[in-house]
Amino acid sequence: MEIRERIDSSKLRKQSEEKSIPIINLMLEKLKDISQKGKGGYTLFAACPNSENVIKASLRTAKRANAPVLFAATLNQVDIDGGYTGWTQYDLVRKIKELSYRIGYSGPIIVAVDHGGPWVKDIQTTERWDLRKSMDWIKKSFEAALEAGYDLLHVDPTVDIFAGDIKIETVVERTIELISHTEKFRKLKKIKPVSYEVGTEEVHGGLADINIFKKFLKLLKDGLKSVGLEYVWPSFIVGKVGTDLHTTIFDLVVAERLVNIAAGYGSYIKGHYTDFVSNPEDYPKIGMGGANVGPEFTILEYDALEELYAIEDNLYGENKIACRSNFKQILEETVIKSGRWEKWLHDDEKDFKSLSNKRKGWIIKTGCRYVWAQPEVRCAQYKLYRNLELNGIDAENWVLVNIEKSM
């Protein structure tokens, strides 16, 4: 199999190249036209590619639904240092090309950076990098994304580990700095136009308040114009729509207000933390442009593997396999050893041992995405799959179907 040049060979991709319009912008225009013709609203589904299984499930689901798919990769997941998946931006794009070919999916595939900004990448916070070092790294990450063929960059300088509550003027200033650098690099390398996403759903970004949200958009509009970048305007504004890491209710009233405000600037609202949301059907009803889903797929992947582990245990008891994989124990030990879960500890929680069983379970399920690519986990998973395959069970398909049901 030859890795093709373009990430997809869709009609939309060809039109995007012919018109020199970012594929996201073109797609949003077409979806708007369809909606205005009374055929219903649409919200772009974005999966965080935190494992190869999630990428496979996304492409299989998109093929089945005859729909486009968007992959939004955080810099913790995929970056110039390999991230926790072990993939650089270039590796991710090649992996998606390879899997889409094998699966036979030929529709539009969008690849995006999710949360590109200083101190959003864990290592920058834990090692307390200064502003310049953090910004320089993000700029290099954006450059790598452009060269790899990404279509959308989320510019998110809404965190400052030294300043605490960051001023909205500072957020705008750093947003413009990152966009300016990216556009200069893009033109220098003669790379296709890309789309941008700005803002955050986090309270510390200051965009949770409606008045601050309006102020941010006005300052950004004026600021881009002042540096000759009036032709650049974000396709997506991230809005706080009621969902976060621990809540699942999409706030229809707040979201509709944000949608209308963003529409006045020609943008769409994108919701993050759409994991296990209880009312997803309301997203397209009010015109939400996009929705990111991440930890949900990690949890579903874990649940499916846990079921398979229980089956393996029964097979061992029936003398139908020689050696257990010990997958569950190895996975849990690797998650705890990683220390990546410590950022989720509450103020009254000191260490893993002190947690309730419910909290331990949540941390293992949510944190396992950080270690799927670790050699010991991969080896144990392979052994688990092999033990089950010897007994007529298609283990990989079992996992993929469990993720796909949610998608």
XYZ file of C-alpha atoms in Angstrom:
407
model
C 0.000 0.000 0.000
C 1.280 3.449 -0.960
C 0.631 6.372 1.392
C -1.270 8.848 -0.767
C -0.278 12.502 -1.051
C -3.553 14.052 0.154
C -5.173 13.052 3.414
C -8.370 12.402 1.476
C -9.508 12.384 -2.149
C -12.959 13.812 -1.497
C -14.756 16.165 -3.846
C -14.782 18.788 -1.100
C -10.994 18.604 -0.725
C -10.530 19.127 -4.464
C -12.912 22.109 -4.440
C -11.035 23.562 -1.487
C -7.744 23.379 -3.364
C -9.198 24.741 -6.607
C -10.780 27.738 -4.845
C -7.891 28.184 -2.380
C -10.422 28.167 0.462
C -9.734 26.234 3.681
C -11.750 23.016 3.621
C -13.355 23.807 6.999
C -14.654 27.148 5.704
C -16.014 25.502 2.575
C -17.667 22.720 4.569
C -19.318 25.165 6.968
C -20.669 27.179 4.020
C -22.201 24.066 2.476
C -23.722 22.924 5.770
C -25.212 26.401 6.231
C -26.774 26.230 2.767
C -28.265 22.816 3.524
C -29.684 24.074 6.830
C -31.247 27.140 5.196
C -32.993 24.888 2.695
C -34.832 23.334 5.606
C -32.993 20.027 5.628
C -31.936 20.242 9.272
C -28.895 21.534 11.066
C -25.498 19.889 11.339
C -22.690 19.995 13.880
C -19.222 18.770 12.954
C -18.110 15.837 15.075
C -14.497 16.020 16.271
C -12.713 13.071 17.849
C -9.551 13.458 19.897
C -7.175 10.827 18.434
C -5.841 9.548 21.752
C -5.335 6.006 20.444
C -5.181 4.066 17.205
C -8.464 2.379 18.128
C -10.205 5.764 18.303
C -8.893 6.702 14.843
C -10.070 3.373 13.392
C -13.482 3.657 15.041
C -13.889 7.250 13.809
C -13.110 6.338 10.217
C -15.349 3.249 10.284
C -18.191 5.310 11.743
C -17.719 8.113 9.199
C -17.791 5.570 6.375
C -20.979 3.984 7.733
C -22.664 7.371 8.175
C -21.322 8.811 4.911
C -20.130 11.804 6.921
C -16.969 13.890 7.280
C -14.723 13.370 10.295
C -12.552 15.813 12.206
C -9.582 14.791 14.357
C -8.641 17.358 17.024
C -5.279 16.449 18.554
C -3.985 18.195 21.655
C -0.273 18.904 21.921
C -0.164 16.502 24.861
C -1.339 13.787 22.472
C 0.513 14.626 19.264
C 3.439 17.013 18.991
C 7.005 17.501 17.803
C 8.194 15.509 20.844
C 5.871 12.585 20.024
C 3.298 13.349 22.747
C 1.852 10.493 24.753
C 0.709 8.671 21.600
C 4.260 8.571 20.253
C 3.130 10.445 17.119
C 4.431 13.693 15.715
C 2.105 15.802 13.567
C 3.583 14.149 10.484
C 3.136 10.665 11.982
C -0.521 11.323 12.816
C -1.385 12.416 9.286
C 0.381 9.378 7.795
C -1.392 7.059 10.247
C -4.792 8.523 9.327
C -3.992 8.131 5.616
C -2.956 4.518 6.131
C -6.020 3.569 8.171
C -8.517 5.400 5.959
C -7.148 3.509 2.948
C -7.395 0.151 4.738
C -10.932 0.908 5.933
C -12.030 2.231 2.551
C -13.176 5.640 3.756
C -12.908 8.330 1.056
C -14.845 11.234 2.590
C -13.458 14.521 3.959
C -10.925 14.150 6.782
C -10.022 17.248 8.798
C -6.974 17.267 11.090
C -6.655 19.958 13.739
C -4.565 21.152 16.654
C -6.627 21.303 19.842
C -5.638 23.778 22.598
C -2.479 25.243 21.116
C -1.159 27.721 23.639
C 1.457 28.261 26.366
C 1.172 26.030 29.452
C -1.682 23.979 28.005
C 0.901 21.277 27.304
C 1.468 19.492 30.618
C 5.270 19.534 30.609
C 5.303 23.325 30.317
C 3.279 23.583 33.523
C 5.032 20.898 35.547
C 8.476 22.265 34.634
C 7.228 25.874 34.920
C 8.525 27.129 31.596
C 8.651 30.880 31.131
C 6.385 32.645 28.633
C 8.920 33.009 25.822
C 10.018 29.367 25.934
C 6.391 28.210 25.988
C 5.333 30.477 23.107
C 8.349 29.474 21.009
C 7.441 25.807 21.445
C 3.826 26.417 20.395
C 5.009 28.287 17.302
C 7.192 25.323 16.312
C 4.240 22.989 16.932
C 2.035 25.080 14.641
C 4.757 25.076 11.987
C 4.952 21.274 12.173
C 1.163 21.056 11.899
C 1.153 23.197 8.769
C 3.919 21.174 7.144
C 2.115 17.926 8.002
C -1.059 19.139 6.258
C -3.336 20.116 9.151
C -6.465 22.089 8.253
C -7.391 23.809 11.542
C -5.375 25.354 14.386
C -6.891 26.071 17.789
C -5.063 29.099 19.191
C -5.599 29.024 22.946
C -3.295 31.299 25.002
C -5.778 31.508 27.869
C -3.576 29.950 30.547
C -0.878 31.744 32.522
C 0.593 29.778 35.417
C 2.330 32.870 36.774
C -0.369 35.525 36.355
C -3.333 33.442 37.535
C -6.410 35.268 36.215
C -5.194 36.376 32.813
C -6.520 39.662 31.370
C -8.609 39.388 28.228
C -6.347 41.965 26.535
C -3.395 39.632 27.132
C -5.318 36.698 25.657
C -5.992 38.759 22.520
C -2.385 39.950 22.286
C -0.985 36.418 22.488
C -3.636 35.076 20.119
C -2.608 37.635 17.502
C 1.086 36.889 18.058
C 0.552 33.183 17.404
C -1.666 33.749 14.362
C 0.768 36.327 12.940
C 3.695 33.946 13.253
C 1.726 31.070 11.759
C 0.527 33.095 8.764
C 4.048 34.413 8.100
C 5.416 30.867 8.139
C 2.546 29.557 5.980
C 3.154 32.168 3.285
C 6.921 31.659 3.398
C 6.510 27.925 2.832
C 3.696 28.450 0.285
C 1.341 26.223 2.270
C -2.426 26.118 1.634
C -4.680 28.473 3.660
C -5.884 27.022 6.977
C -8.724 27.757 9.375
C -8.428 28.973 12.941
C -10.254 28.340 16.187
C -9.853 30.623 19.199
C -10.910 30.817 22.821
C -11.516 28.211 25.462
C -14.341 26.731 27.482
C -12.318 27.024 30.669
C -13.318 29.673 33.219
C -9.701 30.755 33.681
C -9.724 31.961 30.075
C -12.213 34.659 30.924
C -14.551 33.772 28.059
C -17.246 32.203 30.221
C -18.834 35.593 30.838
C -21.002 36.897 27.977
C -19.703 40.477 28.226
C -16.079 39.324 28.265
C -16.875 37.024 25.338
C -18.146 40.020 23.338
C -15.145 42.110 24.344
C -12.761 39.368 23.269
C -14.272 39.176 19.782
C -14.183 42.957 19.273
C -10.598 43.277 20.501
C -9.524 40.358 18.314
C -11.225 41.822 15.255
C -9.578 45.218 15.754
C -6.227 43.673 16.648
C -6.018 41.464 13.565
C -6.899 44.419 11.363
C -4.205 46.582 12.972
C -1.482 44.094 11.933
C -2.784 43.514 8.416
C -4.481 40.211 9.166
C -8.078 41.276 8.601
C -8.359 38.434 6.042
C -7.856 35.973 8.912
C -10.881 35.355 11.072
C -11.531 32.228 13.134
C -14.070 29.768 11.828
C -14.727 28.566 15.372
C -14.994 30.307 18.726
C -14.890 27.933 21.674
C -17.745 28.625 24.063
C -18.545 27.474 27.574
C -21.857 25.743 26.950
C -22.385 23.977 30.270
C -20.187 20.922 29.731
C -16.802 20.220 31.271
C -14.801 17.244 32.519
C -17.406 16.475 35.206
C -20.728 17.724 33.756
C -22.769 16.419 30.830
C -25.650 18.876 30.365
C -25.520 21.080 27.282
C -26.911 24.498 28.280
C -29.245 25.352 25.419
C -29.971 28.924 26.566
C -26.358 30.021 27.050
C -25.201 28.214 23.917
C -27.838 29.887 21.749
C -26.742 33.321 22.968
C -23.126 32.532 22.111
C -24.114 31.122 18.716
C -25.940 34.342 17.829
C -23.054 36.547 18.985
C -20.492 34.526 17.009
C -22.734 34.507 13.932
C -22.564 38.304 13.902
C -18.832 37.929 13.267
C -19.218 35.140 10.728
C -18.037 32.412 13.124
C -19.463 29.268 14.687
C -19.390 28.145 18.299
C -17.497 24.935 19.017
C -18.181 22.980 22.162
C -15.472 21.052 23.973
C -16.025 18.382 26.633
C -18.916 16.869 24.689
C -18.198 13.573 26.444
C -21.318 11.632 27.490
C -23.404 14.771 26.919
C -27.034 14.021 27.740
C -28.669 16.061 24.966
C -26.428 15.961 21.854
C -29.443 16.374 19.557
C -29.681 20.013 20.690
C -26.282 20.955 19.219
C -27.388 21.115 15.563
C -30.809 22.493 16.483
C -29.348 25.829 17.582
C -26.502 25.972 15.080
C -23.454 24.746 17.014
C -20.623 24.453 14.508
C -18.586 21.701 16.123
C -18.260 19.430 19.141
C -15.091 17.789 20.504
C -15.189 14.381 22.172
C -12.164 12.813 23.871
C -12.156 11.170 27.313
C -15.461 9.413 26.524
C -13.776 7.255 23.906
C -10.928 6.409 26.260
C -13.435 5.223 28.873
C -15.354 3.150 26.311
C -12.116 1.637 25.045
C -11.196 0.737 28.615
C -14.661 -0.740 29.285
C -14.426 -2.994 26.221
C -10.942 -4.160 27.153
C -12.083 -4.831 30.714
C -14.859 -7.069 29.350
C -12.349 -8.917 27.210
C -10.050 -9.336 30.195
C -12.889 -10.940 32.166
C -13.534 -13.325 29.262
C -9.839 -14.183 29.149
C -9.928 -14.920 32.886
C -12.820 -17.350 32.391
C -11.003 -19.041 29.501
C -7.959 -19.473 31.695
C -10.109 -21.108 34.368
C -11.455 -23.485 31.712
C -7.877 -24.388 30.643
C -8.409 -22.912 27.175
C -5.386 -20.593 27.296
C -1.951 -21.222 28.735
C -1.013 -17.847 30.235
C -3.014 -14.770 31.174
C -2.069 -11.430 29.629
C -2.354 -9.610 32.983
C -3.502 -6.689 30.860
C -5.656 -4.975 33.480
C -2.990 -5.000 36.182
C -0.271 -3.830 33.795
C -2.485 -1.016 32.468
C -3.417 0.233 35.940
C 0.166 0.094 37.184
C 1.367 2.038 34.145
C -1.328 4.715 34.584
C -0.390 5.240 38.240
C 3.336 5.253 37.460
C 2.836 7.924 34.756
C 1.742 10.529 37.318
C -0.296 12.286 34.626
C -3.462 11.816 36.690
C -2.183 13.944 39.589
C -3.507 17.129 37.943
C -7.044 15.833 38.599
C -6.605 15.445 42.353
C -8.990 17.525 44.452
C -7.682 19.791 47.200
C -8.538 17.218 49.878
C -6.863 14.339 48.007
C -3.201 13.586 48.625
C -2.293 10.478 46.640
C -3.793 7.533 44.767
C -3.995 5.252 47.810
C -6.120 7.747 49.734
C -8.821 7.873 47.040
C -12.177 6.121 47.178
C -12.642 3.126 44.887
C -14.956 5.222 42.696
C -12.343 7.945 42.282
C -9.613 5.391 41.626
C -11.742 3.838 38.906
C -12.429 7.211 37.278
C -8.754 8.156 37.281
C -7.670 4.838 35.767
C -10.338 4.996 33.057
C -9.684 8.646 32.206
C -5.908 8.433 32.522
C -5.319 5.284 30.486
C -5.192 7.350 27.280
C -1.788 8.569 28.442
C -0.324 5.068 28.383
C -2.013 3.170 25.522
C 1.205 3.554 23.522
C 3.568 2.397 26.290
C 5.446 -0.804 25.249
C 4.349 -2.839 28.279
C 0.685 -1.936 27.692
C 0.885 -2.656 23.961
C 2.501 -6.041 24.612
C -0.118 -7.000 27.208
C -2.939 -5.921 24.884
C -1.473 -7.959 22.031
C -1.310 -11.011 24.293
C -4.922 -10.424 25.397
C -6.070 -10.192 21.771
C -4.109 -13.317 20.837
C -5.531 -15.392 23.687
C -9.064 -14.466 22.659
C -8.469 -14.937 18.933
C -7.298 -18.503 19.638
C -10.783 -19.033 21.072
C -12.654 -17.551 18.132
C -13.180 -14.024 19.500
C -12.390 -10.984 17.319
C -11.025 -8.853 20.158
C -10.126 -5.782 18.118
C -13.555 -5.557 16.533
C -15.115 -5.943 20.005
C -13.277 -2.804 21.148
C -13.968 -0.806 17.992
C -17.705 -1.551 18.003
C -17.977 -0.417 21.616
C -16.453 2.958 20.691
C -18.457 3.222 17.467
C -21.795 2.812 19.234
C -21.185 6.107 20.992
C -19.947 7.860 17.845
